[in-house]
Short mmCIF file of C-alpha atoms and ligand atoms in Angstrom, two decimals:
data_model
loop_
_atom_site.label_atom_id
_atom_site.label_comp_id
_atom_site.label_asym_id
_atom_site.label_seq_id
_atom_site.Cartn_x
_atom_site.Cartn_y
_atom_site.Cartn_z
CA MET A 1 -8.62 -5.91 21.63
CA SER A 2 -9.63 -2.29 21.03
CA ARG A 3 -13.02 -1.72 19.46
CA ASN A 4 -11.79 1.30 17.57
CA LYS A 5 -13.57 1.72 14.23
CA ILE A 6 -12.77 3.69 11.11
CA ILE A 7 -15.41 6.27 10.25
CA GLY A 8 -15.70 6.59 6.48
CA PRO A 9 -16.57 4.64 3.38
CA ALA A 10 -15.93 0.96 2.79
CA VAL A 11 -13.17 0.23 0.26
CA PRO A 12 -13.68 -3.46 -0.49
CA GLY A 13 -11.07 -3.56 -3.27
CA MET A 14 -8.25 -2.08 -1.23
CA PRO A 15 -4.83 -3.75 -1.39
CA TRP A 16 -4.31 -6.26 1.36
CA GLN A 17 -2.04 -9.04 2.44
CA GLU A 18 -2.59 -11.21 5.53
CA PRO A 19 -0.24 -10.62 8.47
CA PRO A 20 2.80 -12.81 9.06
CA ALA A 21 2.61 -15.56 11.70
CA GLU A 22 4.63 -13.40 14.05
CA TYR A 23 5.15 -9.64 14.07
CA THR A 24 8.70 -8.30 13.95
CA ASN A 25 9.38 -6.91 17.42
CA GLY A 26 5.70 -7.29 18.29
CA ILE A 27 4.78 -4.29 16.11
CA PRO A 28 1.50 -4.97 14.24
CA VAL A 29 2.60 -3.32 10.98
CA TRP A 30 3.85 -5.56 8.19
CA ARG A 31 5.30 -4.88 4.76
CA TYR A 32 3.82 -6.06 1.48
CA SER A 33 5.90 -8.98 0.24
CA GLY A 34 6.06 -7.48 -3.27
CA ASN A 35 7.72 -4.26 -2.10
CA PRO A 36 8.82 -1.94 -3.50
CA ILE A 37 5.62 -1.48 -5.50
CA ILE A 38 7.21 1.27 -7.64
CA GLY A 39 10.76 0.78 -8.86
CA ARG A 40 13.24 3.08 -10.54
CA ASN A 41 12.66 4.84 -13.87
CA PRO A 42 8.90 4.26 -13.66
CA VAL A 43 8.00 6.55 -16.57
CA GLU A 44 9.95 8.28 -19.30
CA GLY A 45 11.78 11.32 -17.98
CA VAL A 46 11.41 10.30 -14.32
CA ALA A 47 14.24 8.60 -12.44
CA ARG A 48 12.47 7.86 -9.16
CA ILE A 49 9.01 8.03 -7.65
CA PHE A 50 8.59 8.17 -3.85
CA ASN A 51 6.78 10.15 -1.08
CA SER A 52 3.43 9.97 -2.88
CA ALA A 53 -0.27 9.92 -2.04
CA VAL A 54 -3.11 7.74 -3.31
CA MET A 55 -6.82 7.23 -2.73
CA PRO A 56 -9.81 5.26 -4.03
CA TYR A 57 -11.29 6.70 -7.22
CA GLY A 58 -13.90 5.30 -9.58
CA ASP A 59 -13.55 1.53 -9.62
CA GLY A 60 -9.85 1.69 -8.74
CA PHE A 61 -7.34 4.09 -7.27
CA ILE A 62 -5.71 7.36 -8.21
CA GLY A 63 -2.58 9.04 -6.92
CA VAL A 64 -0.31 12.06 -7.05
CA PHE A 65 3.31 11.03 -7.19
CA ARG A 66 6.57 12.79 -6.48
CA GLY A 67 8.52 12.17 -9.65
CA GLU A 68 12.18 13.12 -9.64
CA GLN A 69 12.81 14.12 -13.24
CA ILE A 70 16.03 13.16 -14.97
CA ASN A 71 17.22 16.75 -14.52
CA GLY A 72 16.80 16.24 -10.75
CA VAL A 73 13.84 18.60 -10.28
CA PRO A 74 10.81 17.05 -8.53
CA TYR A 75 7.31 17.49 -9.92
CA ILE A 76 3.97 15.84 -9.37
CA TYR A 77 2.70 13.14 -11.71
CA LEU A 78 -0.73 11.54 -11.85
CA GLY A 79 -1.06 7.77 -11.62
CA HIS A 80 -3.89 5.25 -11.92
CA SER A 81 -4.25 1.73 -10.62
CA ARG A 82 -6.88 -1.00 -10.58
CA ASP A 83 -5.55 -2.71 -7.46
CA GLY A 84 -3.58 0.00 -5.62
CA ILE A 85 -0.36 -1.95 -6.21
CA ARG A 86 0.44 -1.82 -9.93
CA TRP A 87 0.48 1.80 -11.08
CA GLU A 88 0.51 3.48 -14.45
CA PHE A 89 1.74 7.04 -14.69
CA GLU A 90 0.96 9.85 -17.04
CA LYS A 91 4.01 10.93 -19.00
CA GLU A 92 3.36 14.62 -18.56
CA LYS A 93 3.59 16.17 -15.13
CA ILE A 94 0.40 17.64 -13.72
CA CYS A 95 -0.34 20.98 -15.34
CA PHE A 96 -1.46 23.43 -12.70
CA VAL A 97 -3.51 26.45 -13.74
CA ASN A 98 -4.59 29.66 -12.05
CA GLU A 99 -8.21 30.73 -11.50
CA ALA A 100 -8.26 32.12 -15.07
CA GLY A 101 -7.30 28.71 -16.45
CA GLU A 102 -3.80 29.80 -17.47
CA GLU A 103 -0.84 27.53 -16.86
CA PHE A 104 0.68 28.33 -13.47
CA MET A 105 3.45 25.91 -12.56
CA PRO A 106 5.43 25.90 -9.33
CA VAL A 107 9.21 26.05 -9.68
CA TYR A 108 9.34 22.55 -8.18
CA ALA A 109 6.86 20.39 -6.31
CA TYR A 110 7.47 17.50 -3.92
CA ASP A 111 5.97 15.27 -1.23
CA PRO A 112 2.32 15.65 -2.34
CA ARG A 113 -0.61 14.68 -0.13
CA LEU A 114 -4.08 14.09 -1.56
CA VAL A 115 -7.24 14.68 0.49
CA LYS A 116 -10.91 14.59 -0.47
CA ILE A 117 -13.22 16.98 1.35
CA GLU A 118 -16.84 16.81 0.31
CA ASN A 119 -16.65 16.56 -3.49
CA THR A 120 -13.30 18.22 -4.07
CA TYR A 121 -9.83 16.70 -4.12
CA TYR A 122 -7.00 18.79 -2.71
CA ILE A 123 -3.31 18.33 -3.41
CA ILE A 124 -0.96 19.82 -0.84
CA TRP A 125 2.78 19.78 -1.54
CA CYS A 126 6.11 21.49 -0.87
CA GLN A 127 7.16 24.19 -3.30
CA ASP A 128 9.20 27.33 -3.58
CA CYS A 129 7.59 30.44 -2.06
CA TYR A 130 10.87 32.33 -2.19
CA GLY A 131 11.92 29.63 0.27
CA ALA A 132 10.45 26.17 0.89
CA GLY A 133 6.74 26.48 1.55
CA ILE A 134 3.39 24.85 0.94
CA GLY A 135 1.48 24.78 -2.35
CA MET A 136 -2.15 23.77 -2.80
CA ALA A 137 -4.43 22.96 -5.69
CA LYS A 138 -7.90 21.55 -6.13
CA THR A 139 -9.60 19.38 -8.70
CA THR A 140 -12.94 17.68 -9.10
CA ASP A 141 -12.09 15.59 -12.16
CA PHE A 142 -8.31 15.02 -12.11
CA LYS A 143 -8.12 16.86 -15.42
CA THR A 144 -8.06 20.50 -14.32
CA PHE A 145 -5.88 21.33 -11.31
CA THR A 146 -6.41 24.86 -10.06
CA ARG A 147 -3.79 26.38 -7.81
CA MET A 148 -5.04 27.95 -4.59
CA GLU A 149 -3.51 30.54 -2.29
CA ASN A 150 -0.36 29.32 -0.56
CA PRO A 151 -1.60 28.68 2.98
CA PHE A 152 1.52 29.58 4.95
CA LEU A 153 4.62 31.73 4.81
CA PRO A 154 7.92 29.93 4.29
CA PHE A 155 9.54 27.99 5.66
CA ASN A 156 7.14 25.11 5.99
CA ARG A 157 6.81 21.50 4.85
CA ASN A 158 4.71 18.37 5.37
CA ALA A 159 1.29 20.00 5.27
CA VAL A 160 -1.78 17.80 5.10
CA LEU A 161 -5.49 18.55 5.39
CA PHE A 162 -7.97 16.73 7.60
CA PRO A 163 -10.57 14.97 5.44
CA ARG A 164 -13.47 16.98 6.83
CA LYS A 165 -14.18 20.29 8.49
CA ILE A 166 -13.95 20.30 12.28
CA ASN A 167 -16.21 22.72 14.15
CA GLY A 168 -17.07 24.24 10.77
CA LYS A 169 -13.44 24.94 9.79
CA TYR A 170 -10.94 23.37 7.41
CA MET A 171 -7.98 22.04 9.37
CA MET A 172 -4.40 21.54 8.27
CA LEU A 173 -1.30 20.11 9.90
CA SER A 174 2.07 21.51 8.94
CA ARG A 175 5.67 21.59 10.06
CA PRO A 176 7.25 25.06 10.19
CA SER A 177 10.96 24.82 9.46
CA ASP A 178 13.86 26.61 7.84
CA SER A 179 15.72 26.18 4.59
CA GLY A 180 17.48 22.95 3.67
CA HIS A 181 17.35 19.84 5.80
CA THR A 182 15.98 21.51 8.89
CA PRO A 183 17.52 20.28 12.14
CA PHE A 184 14.28 20.86 14.13
CA GLY A 185 10.52 20.70 13.68
CA ASP A 186 7.21 20.15 15.47
CA ILE A 187 3.73 19.53 14.06
CA TYR A 188 1.26 22.45 14.18
CA LEU A 189 -2.45 22.79 13.40
CA SER A 190 -4.06 25.72 11.57
CA GLU A 191 -7.69 26.36 10.69
CA SER A 192 -9.46 28.24 7.92
CA PRO A 193 -13.04 29.18 7.12
CA ASP A 194 -12.36 29.30 3.37
CA MET A 195 -8.94 27.74 2.55
CA VAL A 196 -7.60 31.22 1.86
CA TYR A 197 -7.03 32.64 5.32
CA TRP A 198 -5.36 30.33 7.82
CA GLY A 199 -5.02 31.11 11.50
CA ARG A 200 -5.66 30.07 15.11
CA HIS A 201 -2.37 28.16 14.86
CA ARG A 202 -1.85 25.56 17.58
CA HIS A 203 1.07 23.37 18.53
CA VAL A 204 0.09 19.69 18.22
CA MET A 205 3.20 17.75 19.16
CA GLY A 206 6.94 18.10 19.18
CA LYS A 207 9.97 15.97 18.54
CA SER A 208 10.41 13.75 21.55
CA SER A 209 13.06 12.36 23.79
CA GLU A 210 12.56 8.96 22.15
CA TRP A 211 15.67 8.71 20.06
CA TRP A 212 13.97 7.63 16.83
CA GLU A 213 12.14 11.00 16.66
CA SER A 214 14.54 13.21 18.57
CA VAL A 215 15.51 15.60 15.74
CA LYS A 216 12.14 16.49 14.15
CA ILE A 217 8.75 15.14 13.19
CA GLY A 218 6.34 15.91 10.36
CA GLY A 219 2.79 15.10 9.34
CA GLY A 220 2.41 12.16 7.01
CA ALA A 221 -0.81 10.64 5.75
CA ALA A 222 -4.09 12.54 6.09
CA PRO A 223 -5.47 11.74 9.56
CA ILE A 224 -7.94 8.83 9.60
CA GLU A 225 -11.20 9.48 11.43
CA THR A 226 -11.89 6.76 14.01
CA THR A 227 -14.26 6.42 16.94
CA GLU A 228 -11.30 7.04 19.31
CA GLY A 229 -9.95 10.12 17.51
CA TRP A 230 -7.82 11.04 14.49
CA LEU A 231 -5.33 8.29 13.78
CA LEU A 232 -2.13 9.86 12.49
CA PHE A 233 0.78 8.16 10.76
CA TYR A 234 3.66 10.65 10.77
CA HIS A 235 7.42 10.62 10.32
CA GLY A 236 10.02 10.98 13.04
CA VAL A 237 13.69 11.68 12.40
CA THR A 238 16.83 10.81 14.31
CA GLY A 239 20.39 11.93 13.65
CA THR A 240 23.38 9.64 13.38
CA CYS A 241 27.04 10.13 12.56
CA ASN A 242 26.03 9.01 9.08
CA GLY A 243 23.03 11.26 8.52
CA LEU A 244 19.31 11.35 9.27
CA VAL A 245 17.05 8.28 9.64
CA TYR A 246 13.30 8.61 8.94
CA SER A 247 10.86 6.24 10.68
CA ILE A 248 7.06 6.04 10.81
CA GLY A 249 5.26 6.84 14.07
CA GLY A 250 1.63 6.73 15.21
CA ALA A 251 -0.56 8.96 17.38
CA ILE A 252 -4.26 9.54 18.06
CA LEU A 253 -5.52 13.14 18.21
CA ASP A 254 -8.70 14.38 19.88
CA ILE A 255 -11.60 14.28 17.45
CA ASP A 256 -12.96 17.81 18.14
CA CYS A 257 -9.74 19.49 19.24
CA PRO A 258 -6.98 17.81 17.21
CA SER A 259 -4.19 19.90 18.71
CA VAL A 260 -4.62 17.67 21.77
CA VAL A 261 -2.79 14.36 21.51
CA LYS A 262 -4.64 11.52 23.27
CA TYR A 263 -2.11 8.77 22.64
CA ARG A 264 1.33 8.80 21.10
CA CYS A 265 3.37 5.68 20.56
CA GLU A 266 6.83 5.82 22.10
CA ASN A 267 8.11 3.23 19.61
CA PHE A 268 8.29 3.60 15.87
CA LEU A 269 5.76 1.61 13.86
CA LEU A 270 8.17 1.05 10.97
CA THR A 271 11.84 1.90 10.54
CA PRO A 272 14.24 1.32 7.62
CA GLU A 273 15.16 -2.38 7.59
CA GLU A 274 14.70 -3.65 4.05
CA TRP A 275 17.14 -3.05 1.19
CA TYR A 276 14.80 -0.61 -0.56
CA GLU A 277 14.53 1.48 2.62
CA GLU A 278 18.21 1.34 3.57
CA ARG A 279 19.72 1.77 0.14
CA GLY A 280 18.91 4.40 -2.46
CA PHE A 281 19.25 8.05 -3.34
CA VAL A 282 18.89 8.91 0.37
CA PRO A 283 19.49 5.85 2.55
CA ASN A 284 17.40 5.03 5.62
CA VAL A 285 14.15 6.80 4.83
CA THR A 286 10.59 5.56 5.38
CA PHE A 287 8.25 8.49 4.76
CA PRO A 288 4.44 7.97 4.93
CA CYS A 289 2.26 10.19 2.74
CA ALA A 290 -1.08 8.33 2.46
CA THR A 291 -3.25 5.49 3.64
CA ILE A 292 -6.09 3.60 2.04
CA HIS A 293 -8.44 2.29 4.70
CA ASP A 294 -11.65 0.31 4.81
CA SER A 295 -14.29 1.07 7.45
CA GLU A 296 -15.88 -2.36 6.96
CA THR A 297 -12.85 -4.45 7.93
CA GLY A 298 -10.66 -1.86 9.70
CA ARG A 299 -7.82 -2.62 7.29
CA ILE A 300 -5.24 0.07 6.64
CA ALA A 301 -2.63 0.20 3.85
CA VAL A 302 0.16 2.73 4.47
CA TYR A 303 1.97 4.11 1.40
CA TYR A 304 5.45 5.35 2.14
CA GLY A 305 8.46 6.61 0.27
CA ALA A 306 11.54 4.44 0.72
CA ALA A 307 15.10 5.80 0.52
CA ASP A 308 13.89 8.69 -1.69
CA SER A 309 13.86 6.08 -4.48
CA TYR A 310 10.84 3.76 -4.21
CA VAL A 311 7.28 3.45 -2.91
CA GLY A 312 6.59 0.81 -0.27
CA LEU A 313 3.34 -0.52 1.10
CA ALA A 314 2.69 -1.72 4.65
CA PHE A 315 -0.44 -3.00 6.35
CA THR A 316 -2.10 -2.90 9.74
CA THR A 317 -5.62 -2.85 11.16
CA VAL A 318 -7.23 -0.03 13.09
CA GLU A 319 -7.84 -2.29 16.11
CA GLU A 320 -4.31 -3.63 16.32
CA VAL A 321 -2.50 -0.39 15.68
CA THR A 322 -4.75 1.44 18.18
CA ASP A 323 -3.97 -1.19 20.83
CA TYR A 324 -0.27 -0.92 20.13
CA ILE A 325 -0.26 2.88 20.24
CA LYS A 326 -2.27 2.89 23.49
CA GLU A 327 -0.16 0.20 25.16
CA HIS A 328 3.01 2.11 24.34
CA SER A 329 1.64 5.61 24.70
CA VAL A 330 3.76 8.32 26.27
CA VAL A 331 2.07 11.70 26.08
CA ARG A 332 4.01 14.62 27.47
CA GLU A 333 2.72 17.98 28.58
CA PRO A 334 3.26 19.86 25.28
CA ASP A 335 1.15 17.16 23.61
CA THR A 336 -1.81 17.13 26.00
CA GLU A 337 -2.40 20.89 26.18
CA THR A 338 -4.40 22.75 23.53
CA GLY A 339 -1.24 24.15 21.97
CA LEU A 340 -2.02 27.79 22.67
CA ARG A 341 0.50 29.84 24.60
C1 LIG B 401 12.99 15.62 3.81
C2 LIG B 401 12.14 15.80 2.57
C3 LIG B 401 11.66 14.47 2.08
C4 LIG B 401 12.77 13.44 2.01
C5 LIG B 401 13.57 13.42 3.29
C6 LIG B 401 14.77 12.50 3.21
O1 LIG B 401 13.55 16.86 4.21
O2 LIG B 401 12.91 16.42 1.57
O3 LIG B 401 11.15 14.64 0.80
O4 LIG B 401 12.22 12.16 1.83
O5 LIG B 401 14.03 14.73 3.56
O6 LIG B 401 15.63 12.88 2.17
#
């Protein structure tokens, strides 16, 4: 078995459930038996919560949740949990302010990611920039959320920061796109000295000829630092006569030059199979936005949106998932190069 190790803090209280006796299809990723962990109408005024991001905080966990309001407009809600499984949500959506402390709300906000760098927490989400683009805010106390410069021009979605600077620069993955349900999309990397100016854009990896990710891909959870590289859980999309299907994939990026893909799993790690993934507002969607992981045990909990209606939880370990990704790795030329043309 791989000796890959998570680099980062221990999270002894993270949610966990032992693996089943046998893995479905030999894939070492298994669902929590109590899924979905967040059901419909989770808080007054919100019809569905999905595609959301969580992390350890204090003696429990905190999260930013995509809440589809009963008027259909998505916003971001704050949630707290003791165990990472049972969540309580604040009734009011997060109030974003500008640098002067004045309320400064996006028109809508969806698919938030949450990343801690040094002592600041960053929320990165999709919002209107006269077209779908990326919004960002920072907080140190989860009480005041200050909007930052929008990092990229539209159209762009699925942006997520790396949890530390690399070669002295902040690093962000994103997925340039167009309006609506974009029929294409590759993952790119951008760097910034100050989180205001982003540049040195590099191609990381593209949709592939594997059918489960043949339409487009997009960044998912914040990359996990491991001794073998950045472990990335992302989403891959296929098209069918009945619409798009979103699965979860895995790859490992070079630790110092993350636009270089070291390993990329040719198989999905999780695909819609359960009722809460196959049936809902948008059927057949599994959409990862966060992990909680423990450096001590190598355990990883993947939080994913299911059918644009629920939040699901799945587990793996860094050793097993690394082995699986490496055993089934197919890395093509656009993945192995630095991404500069
Ligand atoms: C994508 C995003 C996600 C959503 C998915 C499936 O384009 O809008 O938020 O989960 O479509 O509807």
